[in-house]
Structure formats: structure tokens, C-alpha cells
PDB file of C-alpha atoms in Angstrom:
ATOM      1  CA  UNK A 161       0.000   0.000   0.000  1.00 93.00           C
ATOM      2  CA  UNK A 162       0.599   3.658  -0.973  1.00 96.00           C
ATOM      3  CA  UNK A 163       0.127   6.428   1.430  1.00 97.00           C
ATOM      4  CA  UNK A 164      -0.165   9.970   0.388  1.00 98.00           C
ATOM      5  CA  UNK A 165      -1.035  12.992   2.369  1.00 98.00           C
ATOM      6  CA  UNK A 166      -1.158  16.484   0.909  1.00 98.00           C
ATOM      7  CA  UNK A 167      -0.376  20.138   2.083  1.00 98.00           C
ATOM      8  CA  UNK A 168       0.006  23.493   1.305  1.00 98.00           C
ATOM      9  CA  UNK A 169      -3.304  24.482   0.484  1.00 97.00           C
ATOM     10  CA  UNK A 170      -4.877  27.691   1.294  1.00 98.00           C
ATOM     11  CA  UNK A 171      -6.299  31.151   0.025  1.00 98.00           C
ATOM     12  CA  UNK A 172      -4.986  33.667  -1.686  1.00 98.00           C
ATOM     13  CA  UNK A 173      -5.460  36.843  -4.069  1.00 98.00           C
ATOM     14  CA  UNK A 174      -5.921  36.332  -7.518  1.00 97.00           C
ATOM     15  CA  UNK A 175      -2.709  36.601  -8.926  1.00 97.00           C
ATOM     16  CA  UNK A 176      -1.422  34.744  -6.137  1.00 98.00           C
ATOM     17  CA  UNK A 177       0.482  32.085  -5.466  1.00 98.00           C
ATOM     18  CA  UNK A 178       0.457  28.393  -3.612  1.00 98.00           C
ATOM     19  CA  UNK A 179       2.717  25.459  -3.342  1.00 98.00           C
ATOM     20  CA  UNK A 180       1.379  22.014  -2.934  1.00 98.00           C
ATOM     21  CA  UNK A 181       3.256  19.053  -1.641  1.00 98.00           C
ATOM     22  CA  UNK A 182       2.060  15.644  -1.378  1.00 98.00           C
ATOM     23  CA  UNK A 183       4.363  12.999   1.115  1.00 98.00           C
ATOM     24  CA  UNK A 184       4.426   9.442   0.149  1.00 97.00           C
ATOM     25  CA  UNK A 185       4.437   6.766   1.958  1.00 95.00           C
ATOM     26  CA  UNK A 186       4.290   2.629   2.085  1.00 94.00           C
ATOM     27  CA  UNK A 187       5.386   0.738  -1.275  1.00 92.00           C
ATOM     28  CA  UNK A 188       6.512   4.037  -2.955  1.00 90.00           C
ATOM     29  CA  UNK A 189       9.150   1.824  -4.895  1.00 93.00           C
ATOM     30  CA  UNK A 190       5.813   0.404  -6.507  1.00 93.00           C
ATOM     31  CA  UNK A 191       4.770   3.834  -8.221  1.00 96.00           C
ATOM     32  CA  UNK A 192       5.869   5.172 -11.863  1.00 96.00           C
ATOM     33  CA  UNK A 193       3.641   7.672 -12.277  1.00 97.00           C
ATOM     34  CA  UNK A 194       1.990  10.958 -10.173  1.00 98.00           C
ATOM     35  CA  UNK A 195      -0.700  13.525 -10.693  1.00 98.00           C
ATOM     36  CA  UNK A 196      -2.571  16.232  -9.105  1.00 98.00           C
ATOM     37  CA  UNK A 197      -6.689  16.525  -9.997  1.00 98.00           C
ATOM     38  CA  UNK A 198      -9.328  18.916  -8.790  1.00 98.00           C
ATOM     39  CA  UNK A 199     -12.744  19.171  -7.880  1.00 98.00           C
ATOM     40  CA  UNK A 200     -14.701  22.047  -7.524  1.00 97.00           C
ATOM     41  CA  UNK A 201     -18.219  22.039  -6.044  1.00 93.00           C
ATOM     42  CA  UNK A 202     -20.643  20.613  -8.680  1.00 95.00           C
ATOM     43  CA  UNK A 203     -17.907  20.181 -11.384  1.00 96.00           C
ATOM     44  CA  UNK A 204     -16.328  17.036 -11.859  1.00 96.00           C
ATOM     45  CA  UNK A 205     -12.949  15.685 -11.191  1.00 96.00           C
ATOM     46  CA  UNK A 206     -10.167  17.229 -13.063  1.00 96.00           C
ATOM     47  CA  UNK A 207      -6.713  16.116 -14.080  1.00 97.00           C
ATOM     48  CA  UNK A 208      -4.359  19.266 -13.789  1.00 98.00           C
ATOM     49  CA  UNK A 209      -0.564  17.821 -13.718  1.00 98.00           C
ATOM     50  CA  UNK A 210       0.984  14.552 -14.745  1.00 98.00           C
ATOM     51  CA  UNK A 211       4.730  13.245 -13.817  1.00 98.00           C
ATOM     52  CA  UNK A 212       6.609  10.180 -14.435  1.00 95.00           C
ATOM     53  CA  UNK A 213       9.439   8.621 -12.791  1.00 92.00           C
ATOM     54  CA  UNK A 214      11.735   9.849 -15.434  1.00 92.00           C
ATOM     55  CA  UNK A 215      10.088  13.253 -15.104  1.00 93.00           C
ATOM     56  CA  UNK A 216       8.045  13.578 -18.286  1.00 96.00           C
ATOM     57  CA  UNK A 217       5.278  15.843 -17.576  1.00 97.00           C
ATOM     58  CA  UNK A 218       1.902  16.645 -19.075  1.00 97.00           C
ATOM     59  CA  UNK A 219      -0.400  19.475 -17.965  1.00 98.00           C
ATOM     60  CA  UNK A 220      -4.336  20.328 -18.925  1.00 97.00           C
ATOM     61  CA  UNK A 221      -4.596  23.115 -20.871  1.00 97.00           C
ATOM     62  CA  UNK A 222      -6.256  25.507 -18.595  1.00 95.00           C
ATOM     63  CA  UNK A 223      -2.885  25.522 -16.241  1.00 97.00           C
ATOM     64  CA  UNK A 224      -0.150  25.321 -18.807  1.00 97.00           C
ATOM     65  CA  UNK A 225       2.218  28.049 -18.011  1.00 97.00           C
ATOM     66  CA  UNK A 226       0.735  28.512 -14.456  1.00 98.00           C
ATOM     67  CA  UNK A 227       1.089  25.363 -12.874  1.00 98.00           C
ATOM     68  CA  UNK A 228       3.881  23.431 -12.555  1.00 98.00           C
ATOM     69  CA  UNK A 229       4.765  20.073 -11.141  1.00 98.00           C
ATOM     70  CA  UNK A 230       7.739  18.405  -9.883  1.00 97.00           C
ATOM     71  CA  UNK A 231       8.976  15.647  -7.909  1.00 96.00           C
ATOM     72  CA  UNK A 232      12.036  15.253  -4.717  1.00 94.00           C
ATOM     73  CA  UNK A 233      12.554  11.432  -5.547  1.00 90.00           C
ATOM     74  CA  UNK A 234      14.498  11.562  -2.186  1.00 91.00           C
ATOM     75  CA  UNK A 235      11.855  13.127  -0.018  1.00 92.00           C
ATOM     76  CA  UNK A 236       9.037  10.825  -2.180  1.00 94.00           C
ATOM     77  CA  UNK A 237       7.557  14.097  -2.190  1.00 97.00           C
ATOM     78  CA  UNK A 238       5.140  15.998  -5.216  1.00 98.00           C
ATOM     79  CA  UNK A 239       4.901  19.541  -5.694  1.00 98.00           C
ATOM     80  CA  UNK A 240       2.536  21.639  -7.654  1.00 98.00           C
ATOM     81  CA  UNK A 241       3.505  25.174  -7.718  1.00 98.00           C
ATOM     82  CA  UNK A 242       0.564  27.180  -8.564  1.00 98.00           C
ATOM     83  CA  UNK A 243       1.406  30.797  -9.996  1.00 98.00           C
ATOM     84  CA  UNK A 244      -0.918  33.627 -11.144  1.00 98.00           C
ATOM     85  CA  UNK A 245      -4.008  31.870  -9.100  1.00 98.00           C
ATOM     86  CA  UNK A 246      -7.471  32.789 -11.128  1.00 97.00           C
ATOM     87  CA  UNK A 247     -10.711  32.411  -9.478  1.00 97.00           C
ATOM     88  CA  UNK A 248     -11.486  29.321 -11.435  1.00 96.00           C
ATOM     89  CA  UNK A 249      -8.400  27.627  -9.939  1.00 97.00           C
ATOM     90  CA  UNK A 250     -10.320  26.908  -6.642  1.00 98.00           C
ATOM     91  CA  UNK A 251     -10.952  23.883  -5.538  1.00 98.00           C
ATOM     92  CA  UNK A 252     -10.022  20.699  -3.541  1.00 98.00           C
ATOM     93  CA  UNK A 253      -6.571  19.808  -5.032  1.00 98.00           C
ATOM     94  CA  UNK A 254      -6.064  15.418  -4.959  1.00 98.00           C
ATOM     95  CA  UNK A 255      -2.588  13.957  -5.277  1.00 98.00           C
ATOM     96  CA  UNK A 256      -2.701  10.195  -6.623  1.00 98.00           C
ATOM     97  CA  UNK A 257      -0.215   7.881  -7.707  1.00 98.00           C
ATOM     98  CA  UNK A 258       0.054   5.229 -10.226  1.00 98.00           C
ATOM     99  CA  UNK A 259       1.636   1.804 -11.015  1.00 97.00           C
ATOM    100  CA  UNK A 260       2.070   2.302 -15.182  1.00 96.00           C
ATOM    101  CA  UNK A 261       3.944   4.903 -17.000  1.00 95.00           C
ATOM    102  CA  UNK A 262       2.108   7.724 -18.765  1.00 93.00           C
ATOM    103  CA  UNK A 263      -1.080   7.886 -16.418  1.00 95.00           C
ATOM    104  CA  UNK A 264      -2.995  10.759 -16.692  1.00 95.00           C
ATOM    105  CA  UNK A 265      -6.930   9.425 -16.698  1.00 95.00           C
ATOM    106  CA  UNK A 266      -8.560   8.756 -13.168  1.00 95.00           C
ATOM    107  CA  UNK A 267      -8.732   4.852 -13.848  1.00 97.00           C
ATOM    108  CA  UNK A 268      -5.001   5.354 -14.097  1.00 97.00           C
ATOM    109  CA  UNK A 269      -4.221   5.804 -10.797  1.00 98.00           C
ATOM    110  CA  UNK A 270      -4.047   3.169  -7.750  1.00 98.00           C
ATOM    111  CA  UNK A 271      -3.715   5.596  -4.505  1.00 98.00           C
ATOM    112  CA  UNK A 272      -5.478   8.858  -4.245  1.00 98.00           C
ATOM    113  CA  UNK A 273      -4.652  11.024  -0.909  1.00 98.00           C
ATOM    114  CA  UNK A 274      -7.543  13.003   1.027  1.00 97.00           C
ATOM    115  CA  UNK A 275      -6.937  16.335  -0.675  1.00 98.00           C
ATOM    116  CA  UNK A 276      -6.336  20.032  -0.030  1.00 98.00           C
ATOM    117  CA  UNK A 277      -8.034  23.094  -0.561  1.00 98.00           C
ATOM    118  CA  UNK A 278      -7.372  25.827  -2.396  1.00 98.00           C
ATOM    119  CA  UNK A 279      -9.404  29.313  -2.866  1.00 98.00           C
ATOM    120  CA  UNK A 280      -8.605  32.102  -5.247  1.00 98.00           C
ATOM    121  CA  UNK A 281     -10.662  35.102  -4.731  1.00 97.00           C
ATOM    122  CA  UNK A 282     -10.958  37.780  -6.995  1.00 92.00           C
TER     123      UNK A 282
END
């Protein structure tokens, strides 16, 4: 088993700016791929960020240049650092990890952490 707990959440200005982290824990040797997804009240889930273990990334469109996500293989640590916050950023931010390479659809992923929110007011 996986565990992941994420931080870093919070609110902020639009315009702002936030750094997620997400610690993993358990059979991390087991994982080759990581994501963040959001949810925002009555929209469904998501997917914002995708890395894998060699550190190819893929973003949705609505973030790219904004968003960024990276990885401390030492720490077993994710990061999304969230830049230039808009309004439509807010939301409960979900880390989740994944056995295969080149996950980026929910059904991907095997471990999803409890989330973090995040609030970007105008």
C-alpha cells in the first residue's frame, strides 16, 4: 500500500500564489507515475498535472504556463507550484499515484490522498 497525504493548500489573491506538496508513503518503490486533480463544487474531477518517474510531464490546458509540477525522488515528495491563481483555480486539489507509465486518466491511478483546498478570490 501507498500512502499519500497532501499540504500546502490555502487562500490567496488572484494573482497569487500556492505550493502544494504531497508525502508518500508505504510501497513508494511500486509507483511510476503521479498527478494532481481537482474538484470544484458541482464540477467534476479534473486532471491538472501529470509526472513520471523519469520526469516527463503533461499538464491540462487551462494551467499550462501557471502550474507546474515536480517531484524530490528523495523526499518521495510531489509539488505543484501554482502561480498567477485565477478564481477558477479553486478547488479541492487530490494527489494520486500510479503503477504504469504515462497515467494521466482517473482509472489510471491506484492511490489517491484526502486532498487540499485551495481558494482564489478575486
Amino acid at each position: 500500500q501507498v500512502q499519500l497525504v497532501e499540504s500546502g493548500g490555502g487562500s490567496v489573491q488572484a494573482g497569487g500564489s500556492l505550493r502544494l506538496s504531497c508525502a508518500a508513503s508505504g510501497y513508494t518503490y511500486s509507483i511510476n507515475c503521479m498527478g494532481w486533480f481537482r474538484q470544484a463544487p458541482g464540477k467534476e474531477r479534473e486532471g491538472v498535472a501529470f509526472i513520471d518517474a523519469n520526469g516527463a510531464t503533461r499538464y491540462a490546458d487551462s494551467v499550462k504556463g501557471r502550474l507546474t509540477i515536480s517531484q524530490d525522488n528523495a523526499k518521495n515528495t510531489l509539488y505543484l507550484q501554482m502561480n498567477s491563481l485565477k478564481p477558477e483555480d479553486t478547488a479541492m486539489y487530490y494527489c494520486a499515484a500510479a503503477r504504469i507509465f504515462g497515467c494521466w486518466h482517473p482509472r489510471h491511478f491506484n492511490y489517491w490522498g484526502q486532498g487540499t483546498q485551495v481558494t482564489a478570490s478575486s
